[in-house]
Structures are given as C-alpha cells and as structure tokens.
Amino acid sequence: MLGRYQTPVGGWTHRTTYFWATTGATVGLSNLWTFPHLAGQNGGGVFILFYLACLLILTLPLMLTESIIGRGARHGAVLATDELAREAGQPTRWIWAGRLSVLAGFLVLSFYAVIGGICLAYVFYAAYGKLDGASPEQLAGLLTALVQQPENYRSFMGWHVFFLALVLVTSMQGVRYGLERALRFVMPTFILLLVALFAFGVRNGNVQGAVNFMLEMRPEEVTFDSVRMALTHAFYTLSLGTGVLIVFGAYSAPTTPLKRSVLAVALMDTLIAILAGLVIYTFVFANLPAGADPMQGFSLVFLALPESLATLPGGQFVTTAFFVTIVLAAWSSSIALLEPAVGWLQERVVSPRGWSVLLVGAAAWLLGLVSLLSFNAWSDISVLGGTPYRWIEMVTSTFLIPIVSVLLAFFVGWALPDELAYRLLGRGPGFVRHTWHWVIRLLLPAVILYIGIHYAIQSGASLCSDGGGPFWCHPPQAGEDLPHKDVPKLAPEADPAPEIEVPQGAPGPGQSDNSASEELSPEQVVPGPEESGSSRQANPGEVEHDGDPSGDDMLYHSV
C-alpha cells in the first residue's frame, strides 16, 4: 500500500531534490542565447529589474500553483486534476487541463531534442578541433552543413538519436536512481562549469564590456515593448504549462518547503541567465570589431563564440567545456520534459518504467523527425506559410501552454473550494495566502491571455510572405517588404520568433537548397544591423535600443 508521500511511480528522498530538479527543468537554452541579448538591448540592469518584478507577479504564483497540485494529489498532471476535481465535487472535464499539459510537454520535447542534438554535435566538433582557427565563413558552412543541407540529414538524425538516447537511458533508471541522481549532479556541475568559464573570461576576455552591456542601468532604452518582452520571457522560460512542475511537486519529499523552493528556483534561473550572458559576451566582445552589433541566438553561440574562443590560450578545451555546459542544460530540461508523459503512462496503464520510457521516447523521436526534416529534406513543404516544425512550435507556444496555464489558474482559483485551495498551499501568513489566491483568480488569467494572443498574432504575421501566405495575410502594397515565410522580419515592436535561422543566404526551412555546396559569408549567416532594425551600430559598452532582437533564435521559450 502506498504511503502518504509516495506516488505510484516513485518519489524523491532528499528535500533539496525539488530545487535542483526544477532548476534543471527551467534552466534551458533561452538562458544562454535569448535572455542576455534581451537584457543588453532593453536597458541592461533596468530590464533585469522589470524581469524580476514579472517573475514575482506572474511566474511565482503559477509555479507554486502547479507544484501544490502535484504535491496535494501525489499524482502526475492528469490524475492530479481528476482527483482534486472529484474531491471538490467538480465536473471531471477539468482532467483536460492535465491532459493538455502532458501533450504540451511532449511536443516541446520532440523539437527540443532536435536542438539538443545540434549542441551535442558541437561538443565533438570542438573536442576534435573542427572549430579551431575556422574562419567565419567556415563556421557558417559547418552549421549549414549539419542543419540545412538535405544530403546530410542522416548525420543530423544521428546526433538527434544520440542526444535522445542519453535522455532515455537516464529516465529508465527510475525516479530515484535516474532523475534524482542525475539532476542533483547535473545542475551543480553546470553551475561550476559556468563559474569556471567566467573566471577564465575575467583573465582573457572583455568582462567590462559584458558587464556594461548586461548590467549597466540604461532607463532611456526601456519602452513598453521592453516590459512586454520581460513579461513574455518570464512566462515562457520556466516550464509552465508543460506538466513538469506538477509531477515534480508530486515527487517532492514531505519536508520540502515548496514556497521557498519555488522562489529559490526563480532567482537561481535568473542568476544563471545573467552569469551565462556575462560568460558569452565576455568572450565575444574580446574579439568583436569596433562598432559591430552584438548578436544573439544561433549566430551568437555557434558562430561568434567559437570564433572568439579560438583566439584564446587553450581555446579548444574552453570551447569544448562551453558546449558541454550547453548540453547539460539541454539534457536536464529534456529529462524533465519526458517525465510527465512517462508518469502518465505508468499511472494510466500500469506500464513498467522501462517500457513507458521507450514508448514515449520512440514517439518523441518520430515526431522530432518531422521538425528535423523541416530544416533540410522537407524544407520545401509548407502549410499555410509554415513548415511542419513551425506549426508544431506554434500550436504548443501560442495555444497549449497559455491555455493550460489559464485552466490551472481557474481550476485552483475558482473550481476548488477556498478551504481546499488553502490546504494545498499550506501554512503561511494570511496576507500572502489571500494575495496568492486573488492573483491566480484574476490577474494571472488576464496576463496569460494577453501574452498568448499577442504571441499568436506575431507568429501568424511571421508566416506571411511575398505574394503568398495564409488567408489572414493582406496583399503586399507597392514598395512594401513582407517577411519571408518562416524567416520573420517583423516590425521593431515584435518579439523574437522562436525559430531556427541559420539565416540569410542559407536555405531556410521554407527555402529550397539551390546552393547547398557553396560556402556562406558571415554576413549571410548573421543578420547585419540594418536587418535587425538598428538605427546605428553598437559597441560592447553602448547599445542603441532597437526594439526587439532580430528573429535569430531557434527557440524563444526554453524550458
């Protein structure tokens, strides 16, 4: 018979495991290549303060809500919502909030593992010296050959399988001996590597330029769009709406202080994002030509950074260590994303752990192939202006994650009796308990709906192309430049779209590969200042605000 604090699929033994596991889930790739650039281009330290305020208002109440659902029911998302609805005498259709959250986590895993495969490939590229002394053109050609050349898709598939296998092998060991041991080891190792890289950068890089770019207070650069971007990033970066926090709450030890742990996770995620940005830009600014525009996304991590590290003493070792750090972040997030679906399968059909992991992993691999091939062999396939990958990502980020978050807020805020909601929350000051309750009832649903609707409008606009696109695209006027499908070129106020761009000149997901064998210049791979909307070029210590960063990210929200 199960004890009070046991789930049918296991539980954690240490009170700090929830903190390390949730930190591993939330620290994703956007901490490395999205947040630092957002901060640098939108007021530096002022943007970070706005971001922390958004965490306090939006993210922390919702993180706590999801965690206490799992903790109270001691089940994954599906059975937890079902059990609590029955206890409250509510209709069982609330179970759909749990089902959609598991689906959202699974869909994110399917394309996140594709990105993890690219990061893993670069660990070996760096270790074997393929990045040493490479020119910008050679680095661009290497990335293009891996991701976008149709004739090389089998190599890309191999790295995808390799990365997913690492995730599945860990998960097959179980909740205690797999997840708990791995995440308690991976995250401290990840942080130590970042600290070591920063220490190396202090001696060999331009740390002052990085500090000025990210942390200097520049209130004149802050606009309403800056605040909106801080709010959007705070929502999408912390694994909300994917079922991860619910299942981790269910696994948490009875002595785990959830309120303090959630606050610690949010602060640690922010500190890691700041430290990662300082590490990256310390090296990049040491090699950045005067007046050049700091980059973001794939161009920053896979082009500018290897070029800068190659000029430093021990560059091959340092480059390898950096990409190992990226893989650890992607690996820990993928382990977390796999768990809601695996836990649901174990609880629903009483499937053995090993078979559950294999079934979910095989399904994620097959769906991941759709995303992978969208960048090369299937790059000519377009549905309403978007590749299959683009639609998978859009359905997840514009529909599933916001809808799940709103449903869970309504479920705890309105469907559950106040007494049951407060019992799930646990003891605490009355003011805090009442504030949390009204925030999830009124403020959270309104803010999340705003984020989801804005994101949907932006994503829909990114599908419009010259003379074509979905039915909602207006015909181009004379002299009007519309964005190419799947390569968004939005107005300055638009958020960066979460897509792969190994950009201009290389065949993108919506382009045919007519020159796959040609080497690309860095100008073709890295959008220039005129493409990102800058009114002038910037230097490491002084960056002109240009609205949002260019759409150079593979993923905007990264769990």
Short mmCIF file of C-alpha atoms in Angstrom, two decimals, residues 87-345:
data_model
loop_
_atom_site.label_atom_id
_atom_site.label_comp_id
_atom_site.label_asym_id
_atom_site.label_seq_id
_atom_site.Cartn_x
_atom_site.Cartn_y
_atom_site.Cartn_z
CA GLU A 87 -12.74 15.78 -4.11
CA ALA A 88 -14.17 19.26 -4.75
CA GLY A 89 -17.33 17.87 -6.39
CA GLN A 90 -16.44 19.48 -9.72
CA PRO A 91 -17.03 18.02 -13.22
CA THR A 92 -14.35 15.57 -14.32
CA ARG A 93 -13.77 17.55 -17.53
CA TRP A 94 -11.13 19.50 -15.58
CA ILE A 95 -8.96 16.49 -16.34
CA TRP A 96 -8.37 18.06 -19.77
CA ALA A 97 -6.13 20.65 -18.15
CA GLY A 98 -3.85 17.81 -17.10
CA ARG A 99 -4.07 16.03 -20.44
CA LEU A 100 -3.20 19.16 -22.42
CA SER A 101 -0.26 19.89 -20.13
CA VAL A 102 1.20 16.44 -20.77
CA LEU A 103 0.69 16.94 -24.52
CA ALA A 104 2.42 20.34 -24.38
CA GLY A 105 5.44 18.92 -22.58
CA PHE A 106 5.68 16.06 -25.08
CA LEU A 107 5.53 18.38 -28.09
CA VAL A 108 8.21 20.66 -26.64
CA LEU A 109 10.41 17.60 -26.00
CA SER A 110 10.02 16.47 -29.62
CA PHE A 111 11.69 19.56 -31.07
CA TYR A 112 13.86 20.36 -28.05
CA ALA A 113 15.72 17.06 -28.57
CA VAL A 114 16.50 18.16 -32.14
CA ILE A 115 18.23 21.25 -30.77
CA GLY A 116 19.99 19.12 -28.16
CA GLY A 117 21.40 17.01 -30.99
CA ILE A 118 22.95 20.10 -32.58
CA CYS A 119 24.51 21.12 -29.27
CA LEU A 120 25.87 17.60 -28.74
CA ALA A 121 27.41 17.58 -32.22
CA TYR A 122 29.29 20.77 -31.38
CA VAL A 123 30.81 19.17 -28.27
CA PHE A 124 32.54 16.67 -30.55
CA TYR A 125 33.29 19.27 -33.22
CA ALA A 126 35.09 21.32 -30.58
CA ALA A 127 36.85 18.35 -28.97
CA TYR A 128 38.22 17.12 -32.31
CA GLY A 129 39.41 20.59 -33.30
CA LYS A 130 36.97 21.21 -36.15
CA LEU A 131 36.30 24.72 -34.79
CA ASP A 132 39.95 25.66 -34.22
CA GLY A 133 41.09 28.50 -36.39
CA ALA A 134 37.97 28.31 -38.53
CA SER A 135 37.05 31.48 -40.39
CA PRO A 136 33.56 32.97 -40.06
CA GLU A 137 32.76 31.51 -43.50
CA GLN A 138 33.90 28.04 -42.43
CA LEU A 139 31.93 28.19 -39.18
CA ALA A 140 28.84 29.24 -41.13
CA GLY A 141 29.35 26.42 -43.61
CA LEU A 142 29.77 23.86 -40.80
CA LEU A 143 26.48 24.85 -39.16
CA THR A 144 24.67 24.96 -42.50
CA ALA A 145 26.02 21.54 -43.48
CA LEU A 146 24.79 20.00 -40.23
CA VAL A 147 21.33 21.57 -40.07
CA GLN A 148 20.15 22.55 -43.52
CA GLN A 149 21.78 20.58 -46.32
CA PRO A 150 19.29 17.91 -47.46
CA GLU A 151 22.01 15.43 -48.38
CA ASN A 152 23.35 15.49 -44.79
CA TYR A 153 20.11 14.87 -42.93
CA ARG A 154 21.22 11.37 -41.87
CA SER A 155 24.12 12.86 -39.92
CA PHE A 156 21.72 15.28 -38.25
CA MET A 157 19.42 12.36 -37.40
CA GLY A 158 22.35 10.52 -35.83
CA TRP A 159 23.07 13.36 -33.40
CA HIS A 160 19.35 13.63 -32.64
CA VAL A 161 19.19 9.92 -31.77
CA PHE A 162 22.39 10.17 -29.70
CA PHE A 163 21.04 13.01 -27.58
CA LEU A 164 17.62 11.40 -27.09
CA ALA A 165 19.29 8.11 -26.10
CA LEU A 166 21.16 9.90 -23.29
CA VAL A 167 17.84 11.23 -22.01
CA LEU A 168 16.04 7.88 -22.23
CA VAL A 169 18.81 5.87 -20.56
CA THR A 170 18.76 8.23 -17.59
CA SER A 171 14.98 8.17 -17.29
CA MET A 172 14.85 4.36 -17.45
CA GLN A 173 16.74 4.16 -14.16
CA GLY A 174 13.66 5.45 -12.35
CA VAL A 175 12.57 8.47 -10.36
CA ARG A 176 15.05 7.98 -7.53
CA TYR A 177 18.06 6.37 -9.20
CA GLY A 178 17.65 8.10 -12.55
CA LEU A 179 16.06 11.55 -12.27
CA GLU A 180 17.08 12.36 -8.71
CA ARG A 181 20.71 11.30 -9.04
CA ALA A 182 21.16 12.84 -12.49
CA LEU A 183 19.60 16.22 -11.70
CA ARG A 184 21.34 16.54 -8.34
CA PHE A 185 24.63 16.02 -10.20
CA VAL A 186 23.99 17.85 -13.47
CA MET A 187 22.92 21.24 -12.13
CA PRO A 188 25.77 21.78 -9.64
CA THR A 189 28.19 20.65 -12.37
CA PHE A 190 26.58 23.06 -14.82
CA ILE A 191 26.93 25.97 -12.37
CA LEU A 192 30.56 25.10 -11.56
CA LEU A 193 31.41 25.00 -15.27
CA LEU A 194 29.80 28.41 -15.80
CA VAL A 195 31.74 29.87 -12.86
CA ALA A 196 34.99 28.38 -14.16
CA LEU A 197 34.36 29.79 -17.64
CA PHE A 198 33.61 33.20 -16.17
CA ALA A 199 36.84 33.12 -14.16
CA PHE A 200 38.72 32.27 -17.34
CA GLY A 201 36.95 35.10 -19.14
CA VAL A 202 37.94 37.61 -16.47
CA ARG A 203 41.59 36.88 -17.28
CA ASN A 204 41.30 36.54 -21.04
CA GLY A 205 38.17 38.39 -22.20
CA ASN A 206 36.45 41.76 -22.16
CA VAL A 207 34.50 41.36 -18.94
CA GLN A 208 33.94 45.11 -18.57
CA GLY A 209 32.21 45.27 -21.94
CA ALA A 210 29.94 42.36 -20.97
CA VAL A 211 29.08 43.96 -17.62
CA ASN A 212 28.28 47.28 -19.30
CA PHE A 213 26.13 45.57 -21.91
CA MET A 214 24.05 43.47 -19.50
CA LEU A 215 24.08 45.20 -16.11
CA GLU A 216 24.54 48.92 -16.68
CA MET A 217 21.39 50.87 -15.83
CA ARG A 218 20.07 52.50 -19.03
CA PRO A 219 16.48 53.58 -18.30
CA GLU A 220 16.32 55.63 -21.51
CA GLU A 221 16.27 52.37 -23.51
CA VAL A 222 13.24 50.93 -21.69
CA THR A 223 9.92 51.10 -23.53
CA PHE A 224 6.56 49.43 -23.16
CA ASP A 225 7.84 46.74 -25.52
CA SER A 226 10.73 46.11 -23.12
CA VAL A 227 8.31 45.45 -20.28
CA ARG A 228 6.19 43.20 -22.50
CA MET A 229 9.27 41.22 -23.51
CA ALA A 230 10.25 40.80 -19.86
CA LEU A 231 6.74 39.54 -19.10
CA THR A 232 6.73 37.16 -22.06
CA HIS A 233 10.15 35.75 -21.26
CA ALA A 234 9.22 35.29 -17.59
CA PHE A 235 6.22 33.22 -18.67
CA TYR A 236 7.84 31.01 -21.31
CA THR A 237 11.17 30.29 -19.67
CA LEU A 238 10.14 28.43 -16.51
CA SER A 239 8.43 25.21 -17.66
CA LEU A 240 4.92 26.48 -17.00
CA GLY A 241 2.02 24.64 -18.62
CA THR A 242 4.01 21.51 -19.52
CA GLY A 243 3.12 19.26 -16.57
CA VAL A 244 6.71 19.26 -15.29
CA LEU A 245 6.06 21.27 -12.13
CA ILE A 246 3.03 19.19 -11.24
CA VAL A 247 4.88 15.88 -11.46
CA PHE A 248 7.93 17.30 -9.64
CA GLY A 249 5.61 18.55 -6.90
CA ALA A 250 4.20 15.03 -6.64
CA TYR A 251 7.72 13.59 -6.29
CA SER A 252 8.86 16.16 -3.71
CA ALA A 253 9.83 14.95 -0.24
CA PRO A 254 7.40 15.75 2.59
CA THR A 255 9.95 18.04 4.24
CA THR A 256 10.42 20.19 1.09
CA PRO A 257 9.37 23.82 1.70
CA LEU A 258 7.66 24.46 -1.64
CA LYS A 259 7.15 28.22 -1.28
CA ARG A 260 10.79 28.91 -0.52
CA SER A 261 11.93 26.37 -3.09
CA VAL A 262 9.89 27.99 -5.88
CA LEU A 263 11.32 31.41 -5.01
CA ALA A 264 14.85 29.96 -4.93
CA VAL A 265 14.36 28.31 -8.33
CA ALA A 266 13.20 31.55 -9.96
CA LEU A 267 16.12 33.50 -8.50
CA MET A 268 18.65 30.81 -9.44
CA ASP A 269 17.30 30.68 -13.00
CA THR A 270 17.78 34.45 -13.29
CA LEU A 271 21.28 34.37 -11.78
CA ILE A 272 22.30 31.61 -14.17
CA ALA A 273 20.93 33.57 -17.14
CA ILE A 274 22.92 36.64 -16.08
CA LEU A 275 26.09 34.62 -15.48
CA ALA A 276 25.73 32.81 -18.80
CA GLY A 277 25.31 36.13 -20.60
CA LEU A 278 28.40 37.55 -18.92
CA VAL A 279 30.40 34.46 -19.90
CA ILE A 280 29.32 34.55 -23.54
CA TYR A 281 29.66 38.28 -24.12
CA THR A 282 32.97 38.44 -22.21
CA PHE A 283 34.49 36.23 -24.88
CA VAL A 284 32.56 37.64 -27.84
CA PHE A 285 33.35 41.28 -27.01
CA ALA A 286 37.06 40.43 -26.76
CA ASN A 287 37.01 39.65 -30.48
CA LEU A 288 34.17 41.90 -31.68
CA PRO A 289 35.21 44.57 -34.18
CA ALA A 290 34.65 48.14 -33.10
CA GLY A 291 31.11 49.26 -33.87
CA ALA A 292 29.83 45.75 -34.61
CA ASP A 293 26.38 44.78 -33.37
CA PRO A 294 26.26 42.13 -30.59
CA MET A 295 24.46 39.04 -31.79
CA GLN A 296 22.01 36.59 -30.24
CA GLY A 297 20.70 33.08 -30.75
CA PHE A 298 22.37 30.59 -33.08
CA SER A 299 24.66 33.20 -34.60
CA LEU A 300 25.96 34.11 -31.16
CA VAL A 301 26.53 30.60 -29.78
CA PHE A 302 27.57 28.65 -32.87
CA LEU A 303 29.37 31.32 -34.91
CA ALA A 304 30.62 34.32 -32.94
CA LEU A 305 31.57 32.48 -29.75
CA PRO A 306 33.69 29.67 -31.33
CA GLU A 307 35.47 32.28 -33.42
CA SER A 308 36.30 34.31 -30.31
CA LEU A 309 37.37 31.33 -28.19
CA ALA A 310 39.69 30.02 -30.91
CA THR A 311 41.97 33.05 -30.40
CA LEU A 312 42.46 32.40 -26.67
CA PRO A 313 45.05 30.15 -24.98
CA GLY A 314 43.57 26.68 -24.59
CA GLY A 315 40.76 27.66 -26.91
CA GLN A 316 39.94 24.11 -27.98
CA PHE A 317 39.49 22.94 -24.38
CA VAL A 318 37.47 26.02 -23.39
CA THR A 319 35.20 25.71 -26.44
CA THR A 320 34.56 22.06 -25.63
CA ALA A 321 33.79 22.93 -22.00
CA PHE A 322 31.33 25.59 -23.10
CA PHE A 323 29.39 23.26 -25.38
CA VAL A 324 29.38 20.60 -22.65
CA THR A 325 27.72 23.24 -20.46
CA ILE A 326 25.07 23.84 -23.13
CA VAL A 327 24.41 20.12 -23.48
CA LEU A 328 23.96 19.78 -19.71
CA ALA A 329 21.29 22.49 -19.81
CA ALA A 330 19.50 20.85 -22.75
CA TRP A 331 19.83 17.37 -21.21
CA SER A 332 18.37 18.34 -17.82
CA SER A 333 15.43 20.12 -19.48
CA SER A 334 14.73 17.15 -21.74
CA ILE A 335 14.77 14.71 -18.82
CA ALA A 336 12.18 16.91 -17.11
CA LEU A 337 10.01 17.24 -20.24
CA LEU A 338 9.92 13.47 -20.69
CA GLU A 339 8.66 12.76 -17.19
CA PRO A 340 5.00 13.97 -17.36
CA ALA A 341 4.22 11.65 -20.28
CA VAL A 342 6.14 8.72 -18.76
CA GLY A 343 4.47 9.18 -15.37
CA TRP A 344 1.04 9.40 -17.01
CA LEU A 345 1.62 6.17 -18.94
#
